[in-house]
mmCIF file of C-alpha atoms in Angstrom:
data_model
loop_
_atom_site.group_PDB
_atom_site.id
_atom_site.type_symbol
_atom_site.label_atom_id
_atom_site.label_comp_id
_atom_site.label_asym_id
_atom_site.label_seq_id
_atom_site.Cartn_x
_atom_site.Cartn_y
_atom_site.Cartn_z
ATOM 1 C CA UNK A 105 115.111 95.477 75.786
ATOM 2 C CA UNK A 106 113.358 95.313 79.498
ATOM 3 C CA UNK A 107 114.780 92.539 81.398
ATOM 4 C CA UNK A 108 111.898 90.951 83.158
ATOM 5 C CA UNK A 109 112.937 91.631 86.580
ATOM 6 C CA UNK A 110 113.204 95.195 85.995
ATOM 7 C CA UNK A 111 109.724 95.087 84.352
ATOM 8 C CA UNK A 112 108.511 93.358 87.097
ATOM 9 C CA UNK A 113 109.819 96.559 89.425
ATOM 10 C CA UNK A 114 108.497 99.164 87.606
ATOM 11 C CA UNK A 115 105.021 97.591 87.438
ATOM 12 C CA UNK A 116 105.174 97.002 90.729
ATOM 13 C CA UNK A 117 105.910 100.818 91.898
ATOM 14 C CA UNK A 118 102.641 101.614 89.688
ATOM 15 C CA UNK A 119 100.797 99.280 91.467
ATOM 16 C CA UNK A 120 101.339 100.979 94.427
ATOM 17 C CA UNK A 121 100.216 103.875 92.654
ATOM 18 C CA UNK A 122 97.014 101.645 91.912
ATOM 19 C CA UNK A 123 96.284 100.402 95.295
ATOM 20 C CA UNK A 124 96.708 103.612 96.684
ATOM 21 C CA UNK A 125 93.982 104.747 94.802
ATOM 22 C CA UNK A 126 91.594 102.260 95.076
ATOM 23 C CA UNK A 127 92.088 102.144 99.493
ATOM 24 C CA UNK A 128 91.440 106.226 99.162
ATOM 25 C CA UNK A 129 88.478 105.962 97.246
ATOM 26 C CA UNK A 130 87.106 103.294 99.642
ATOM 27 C CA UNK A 131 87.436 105.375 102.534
ATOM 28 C CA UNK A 132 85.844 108.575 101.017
ATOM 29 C CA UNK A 133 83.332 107.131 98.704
ATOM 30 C CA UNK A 134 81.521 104.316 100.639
ATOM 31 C CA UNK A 135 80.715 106.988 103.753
ATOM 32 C CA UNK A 136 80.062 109.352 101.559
ATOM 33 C CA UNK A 137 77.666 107.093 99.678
ATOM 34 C CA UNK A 138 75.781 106.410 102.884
ATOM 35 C CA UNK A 139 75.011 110.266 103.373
ATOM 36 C CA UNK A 140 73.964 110.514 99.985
ATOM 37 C CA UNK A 141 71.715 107.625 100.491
ATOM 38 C CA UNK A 142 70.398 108.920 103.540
ATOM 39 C CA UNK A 143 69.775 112.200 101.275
ATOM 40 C CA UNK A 144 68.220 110.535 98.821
ATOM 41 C CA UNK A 145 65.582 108.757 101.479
ATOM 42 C CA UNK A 146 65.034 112.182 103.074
ATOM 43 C CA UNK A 147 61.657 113.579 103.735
ATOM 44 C CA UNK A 148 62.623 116.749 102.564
ATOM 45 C CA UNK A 149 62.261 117.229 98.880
ATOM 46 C CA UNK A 150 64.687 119.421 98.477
ATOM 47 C CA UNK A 151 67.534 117.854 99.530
ATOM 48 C CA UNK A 152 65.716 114.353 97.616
ATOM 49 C CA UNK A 153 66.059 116.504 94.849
ATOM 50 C CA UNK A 154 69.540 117.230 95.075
ATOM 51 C CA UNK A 155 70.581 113.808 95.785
ATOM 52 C CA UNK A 156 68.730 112.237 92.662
ATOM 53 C CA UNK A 157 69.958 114.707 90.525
ATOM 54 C CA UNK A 158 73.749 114.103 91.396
ATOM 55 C CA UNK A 159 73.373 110.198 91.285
ATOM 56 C CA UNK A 160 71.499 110.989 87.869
ATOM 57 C CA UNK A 161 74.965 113.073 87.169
ATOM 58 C CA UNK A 162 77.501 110.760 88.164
ATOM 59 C CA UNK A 163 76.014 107.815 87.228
ATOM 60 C CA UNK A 164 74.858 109.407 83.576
ATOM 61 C CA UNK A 165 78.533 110.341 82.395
ATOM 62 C CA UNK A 166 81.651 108.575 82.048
ATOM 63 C CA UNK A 167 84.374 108.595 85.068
ATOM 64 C CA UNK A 168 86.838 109.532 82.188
ATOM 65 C CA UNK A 169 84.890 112.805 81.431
ATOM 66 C CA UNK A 170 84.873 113.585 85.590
ATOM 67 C CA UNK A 171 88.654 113.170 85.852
ATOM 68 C CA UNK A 172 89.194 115.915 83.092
ATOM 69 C CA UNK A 173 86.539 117.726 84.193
ATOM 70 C CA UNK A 174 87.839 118.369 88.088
ATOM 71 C CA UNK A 175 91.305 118.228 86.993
ATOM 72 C CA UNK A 176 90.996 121.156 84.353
ATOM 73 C CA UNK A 177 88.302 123.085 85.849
ATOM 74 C CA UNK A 178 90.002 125.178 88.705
ATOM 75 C CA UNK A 179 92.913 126.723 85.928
ATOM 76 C CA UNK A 180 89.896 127.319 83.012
ATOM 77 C CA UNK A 181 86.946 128.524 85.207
ATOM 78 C CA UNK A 182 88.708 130.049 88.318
ATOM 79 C CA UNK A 183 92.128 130.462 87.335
ATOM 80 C CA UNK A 184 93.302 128.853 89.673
ATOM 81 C CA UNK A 185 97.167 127.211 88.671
ATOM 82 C CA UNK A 186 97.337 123.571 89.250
ATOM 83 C CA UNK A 187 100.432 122.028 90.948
ATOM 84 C CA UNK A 188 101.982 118.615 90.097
ATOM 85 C CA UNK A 189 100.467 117.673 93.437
ATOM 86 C CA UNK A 190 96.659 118.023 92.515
ATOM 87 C CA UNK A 191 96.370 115.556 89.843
ATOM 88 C CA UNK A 192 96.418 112.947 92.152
ATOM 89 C CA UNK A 193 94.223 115.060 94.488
ATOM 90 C CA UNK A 194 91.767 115.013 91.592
ATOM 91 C CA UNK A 195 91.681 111.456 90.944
ATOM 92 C CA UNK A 196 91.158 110.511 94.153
ATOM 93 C CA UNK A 197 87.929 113.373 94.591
ATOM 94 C CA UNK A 198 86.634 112.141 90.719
ATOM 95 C CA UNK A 199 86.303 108.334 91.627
ATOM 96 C CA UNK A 200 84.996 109.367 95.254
ATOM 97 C CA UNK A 201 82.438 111.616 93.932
ATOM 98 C CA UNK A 202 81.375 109.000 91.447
ATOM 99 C CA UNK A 203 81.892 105.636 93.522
ATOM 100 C CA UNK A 204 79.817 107.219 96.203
ATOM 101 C CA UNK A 205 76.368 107.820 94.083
ATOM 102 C CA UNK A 206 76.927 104.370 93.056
ATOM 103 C CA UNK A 207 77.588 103.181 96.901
ATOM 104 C CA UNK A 208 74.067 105.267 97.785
ATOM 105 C CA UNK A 209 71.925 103.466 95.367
ATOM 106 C CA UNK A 210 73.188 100.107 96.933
ATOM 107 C CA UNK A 211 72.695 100.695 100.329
ATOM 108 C CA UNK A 212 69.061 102.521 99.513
ATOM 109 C CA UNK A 213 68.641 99.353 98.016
ATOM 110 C CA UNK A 214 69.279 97.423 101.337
ATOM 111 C CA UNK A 215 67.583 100.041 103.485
ATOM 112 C CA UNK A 216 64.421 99.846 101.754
ATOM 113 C CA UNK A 217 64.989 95.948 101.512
ATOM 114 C CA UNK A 218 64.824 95.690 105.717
ATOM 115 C CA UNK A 219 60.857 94.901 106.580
ATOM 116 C CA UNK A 220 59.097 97.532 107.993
ATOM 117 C CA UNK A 221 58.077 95.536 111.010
ATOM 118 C CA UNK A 222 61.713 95.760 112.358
ATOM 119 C CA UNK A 223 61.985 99.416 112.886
ATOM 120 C CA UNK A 224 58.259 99.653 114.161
ATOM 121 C CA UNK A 225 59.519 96.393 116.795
ATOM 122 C CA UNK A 226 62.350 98.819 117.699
ATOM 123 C CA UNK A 227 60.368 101.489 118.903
ATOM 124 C CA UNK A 228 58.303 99.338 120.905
ATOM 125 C CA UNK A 229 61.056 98.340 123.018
ATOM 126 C CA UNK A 230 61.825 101.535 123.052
ATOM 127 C CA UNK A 231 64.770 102.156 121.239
ATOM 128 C CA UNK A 232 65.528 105.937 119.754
ATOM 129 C CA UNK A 233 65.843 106.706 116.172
ATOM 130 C CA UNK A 234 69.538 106.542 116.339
ATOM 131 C CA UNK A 235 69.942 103.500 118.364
ATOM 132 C CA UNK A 236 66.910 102.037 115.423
ATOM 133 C CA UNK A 237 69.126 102.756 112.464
ATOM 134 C CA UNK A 238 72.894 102.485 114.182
ATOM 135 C CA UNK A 239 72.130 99.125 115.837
ATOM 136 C CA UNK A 240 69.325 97.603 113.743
ATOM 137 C CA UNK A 241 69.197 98.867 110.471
ATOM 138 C CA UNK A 242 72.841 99.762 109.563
ATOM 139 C CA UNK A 243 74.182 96.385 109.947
ATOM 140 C CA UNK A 244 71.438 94.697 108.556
ATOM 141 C CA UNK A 245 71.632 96.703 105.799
ATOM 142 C CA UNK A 246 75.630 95.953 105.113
ATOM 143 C CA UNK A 247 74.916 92.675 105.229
ATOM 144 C CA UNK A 248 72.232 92.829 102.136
ATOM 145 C CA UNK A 249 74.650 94.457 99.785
ATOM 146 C CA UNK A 250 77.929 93.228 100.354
ATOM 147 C CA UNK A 251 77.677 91.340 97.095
ATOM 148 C CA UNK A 252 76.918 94.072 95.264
ATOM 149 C CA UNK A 253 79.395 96.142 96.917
ATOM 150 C CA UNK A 254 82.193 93.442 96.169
ATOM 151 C CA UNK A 255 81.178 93.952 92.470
ATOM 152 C CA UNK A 256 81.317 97.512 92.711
ATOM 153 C CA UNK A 257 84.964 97.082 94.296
ATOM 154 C CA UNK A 258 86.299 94.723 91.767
ATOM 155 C CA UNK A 259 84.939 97.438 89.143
ATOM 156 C CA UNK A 260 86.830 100.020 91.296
ATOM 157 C CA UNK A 261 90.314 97.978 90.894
ATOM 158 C CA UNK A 262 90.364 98.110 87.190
ATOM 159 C CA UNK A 263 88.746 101.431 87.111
ATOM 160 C CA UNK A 264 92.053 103.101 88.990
ATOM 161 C CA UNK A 265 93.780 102.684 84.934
ATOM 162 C CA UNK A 266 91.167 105.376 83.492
ATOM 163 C CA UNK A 267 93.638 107.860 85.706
ATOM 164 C CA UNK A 268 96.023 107.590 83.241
ATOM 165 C CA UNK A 269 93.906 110.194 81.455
ATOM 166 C CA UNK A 270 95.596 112.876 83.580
ATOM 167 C CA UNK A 271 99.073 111.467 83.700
ATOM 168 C CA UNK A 272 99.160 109.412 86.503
ATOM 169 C CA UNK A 273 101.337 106.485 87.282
ATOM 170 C CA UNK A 274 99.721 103.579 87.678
ATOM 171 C CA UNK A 275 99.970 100.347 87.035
ATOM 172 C CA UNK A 276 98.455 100.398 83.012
ATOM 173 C CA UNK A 277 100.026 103.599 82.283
ATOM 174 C CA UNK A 278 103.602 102.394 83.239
ATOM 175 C CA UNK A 279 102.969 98.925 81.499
ATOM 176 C CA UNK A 280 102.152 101.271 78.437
ATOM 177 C CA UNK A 281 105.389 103.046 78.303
ATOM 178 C CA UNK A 282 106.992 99.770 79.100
ATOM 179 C CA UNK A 283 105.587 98.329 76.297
ATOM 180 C CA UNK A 284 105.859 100.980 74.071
ATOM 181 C CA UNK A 285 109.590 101.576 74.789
ATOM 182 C CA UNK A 286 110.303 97.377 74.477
ATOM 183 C CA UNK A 287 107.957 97.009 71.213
ATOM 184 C CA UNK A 288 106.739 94.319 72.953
ATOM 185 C CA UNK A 289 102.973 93.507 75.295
ATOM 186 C CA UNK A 290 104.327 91.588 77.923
ATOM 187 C CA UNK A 291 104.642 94.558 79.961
ATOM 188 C CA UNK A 292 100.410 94.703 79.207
ATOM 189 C CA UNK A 293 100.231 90.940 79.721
ATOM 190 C CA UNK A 294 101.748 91.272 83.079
ATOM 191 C CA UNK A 295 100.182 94.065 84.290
ATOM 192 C CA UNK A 296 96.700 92.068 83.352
ATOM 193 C CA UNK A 297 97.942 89.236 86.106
ATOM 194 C CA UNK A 298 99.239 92.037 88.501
ATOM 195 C CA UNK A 299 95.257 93.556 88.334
ATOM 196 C CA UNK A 300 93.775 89.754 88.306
ATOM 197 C CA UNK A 301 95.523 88.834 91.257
ATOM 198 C CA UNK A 302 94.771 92.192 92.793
ATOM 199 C CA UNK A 303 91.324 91.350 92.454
ATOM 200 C CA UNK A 304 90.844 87.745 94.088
ATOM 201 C CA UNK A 305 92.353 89.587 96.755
ATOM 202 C CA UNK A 306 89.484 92.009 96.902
ATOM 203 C CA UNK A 307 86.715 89.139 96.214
ATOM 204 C CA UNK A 308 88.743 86.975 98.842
ATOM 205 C CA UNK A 309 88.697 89.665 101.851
ATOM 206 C CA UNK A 310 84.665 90.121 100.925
ATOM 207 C CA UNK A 311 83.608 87.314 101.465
ATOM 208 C CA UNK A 312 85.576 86.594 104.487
ATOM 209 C CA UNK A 313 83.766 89.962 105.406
ATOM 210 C CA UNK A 314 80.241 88.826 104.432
ATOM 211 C CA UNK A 315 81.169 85.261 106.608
ATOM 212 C CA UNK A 316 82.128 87.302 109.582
ATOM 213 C CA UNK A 317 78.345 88.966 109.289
ATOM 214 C CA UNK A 318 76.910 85.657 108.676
ATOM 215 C CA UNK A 319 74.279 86.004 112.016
ATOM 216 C CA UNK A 320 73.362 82.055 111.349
#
């Protein structure tokens, strides 16, 4: 029988496991997602091509299926032996590479939102290309989506429990083994406060972000 403070301990060293997921797949996915974005608007076809086709990917099968898919592909199609190191190497590259064609269809969204007008006013007053999109477009742009990228975040928070599928310890698969060992769900019931919490957090620090960019 788990007493509840050491419940409370082990959930809490797999939500560190959790959070550490979701604050590395922030900071590779959403820049990531803007190059893909940027890819996607390009006037060259190719590289249009290439950038619909892996949002089509990503977006078209399940995280679940990625996970296995870079974890187990570098022992059965190259050989390659996997240490205990890479599974969390792999987790963090399967929800980046996913997260970010999700991220690129946003922020097209809020590129292609931005009138016309604004980018043609630029260039009247003589600003470049980069100084157009980095100073003008860019923010505007952030500012359009940030509800849709706090949804996409909150997604992202309970998401982080499909890496159980390759053994790591977060915060669902240690209130599994918890609850498997004690016969009992509070372990589960717990864990569902730990990840509710976690996420008015999240929906908290957004829109303190999207007041901050509030220009009126």
């Amino acid at each position: 029988m788990y007493l509840f403070s050491t419940m409370i301990s082990e959930l809490s060293f797999g939500l560190i496991t959790s959070i550490e997921i979701f604050l590395l797949t922030i900071l590779f996915s959403m820049p990531l997602g803007l190059a893909v974005a940027l890819g996607r608007m390009s006037k060259i076809r190719p590289i249009q091509w290439i950038m619909k086709a892996y949002i089509s990917i990503m977006r078209g099968t399940p995280l679940m299926l990625q996970l296995i898919v870079i974890f187990f592909a570098p022992y059965y199609v190259f050989g390659i032996g996997l240490s205990s190191d890479y599974r969390m190497i792999a987790v963090i590259l399967a929800f980046s590479i996913n997260y970010a064609a999700y991220f690129a269809e946003i922020y097209r969204g809020g590129f292609e939102s931005i009138p016309k007008g604004q980018t043609e006013a630029a260039q009247v007053l003589g600003y470049s290309k980069f100084q157009t999109f980095y100073m003008i477009r860019l923010p505007q742009m952030f500012k359009i989506v940030l509800p849709s990228i706090t949804n996409e975040l909150i997604t992202l928070v309970k998401d982080t429990s499909l890496s159980f599928v390759i053994a790591i310890p977060e915060m669902f698969t240690v209130a599994k083994q918890i609850a498997a060992a004690d016969s009992s769900i509070m372990a589960l019931l717990v864990a569902g406060v730990f990840y509710y919490i976690f996420n008015i957090i999240v929906a908290w620090f957004m829109e303190y972000v999207e007041k901050r960019m509030d220009y009126y």
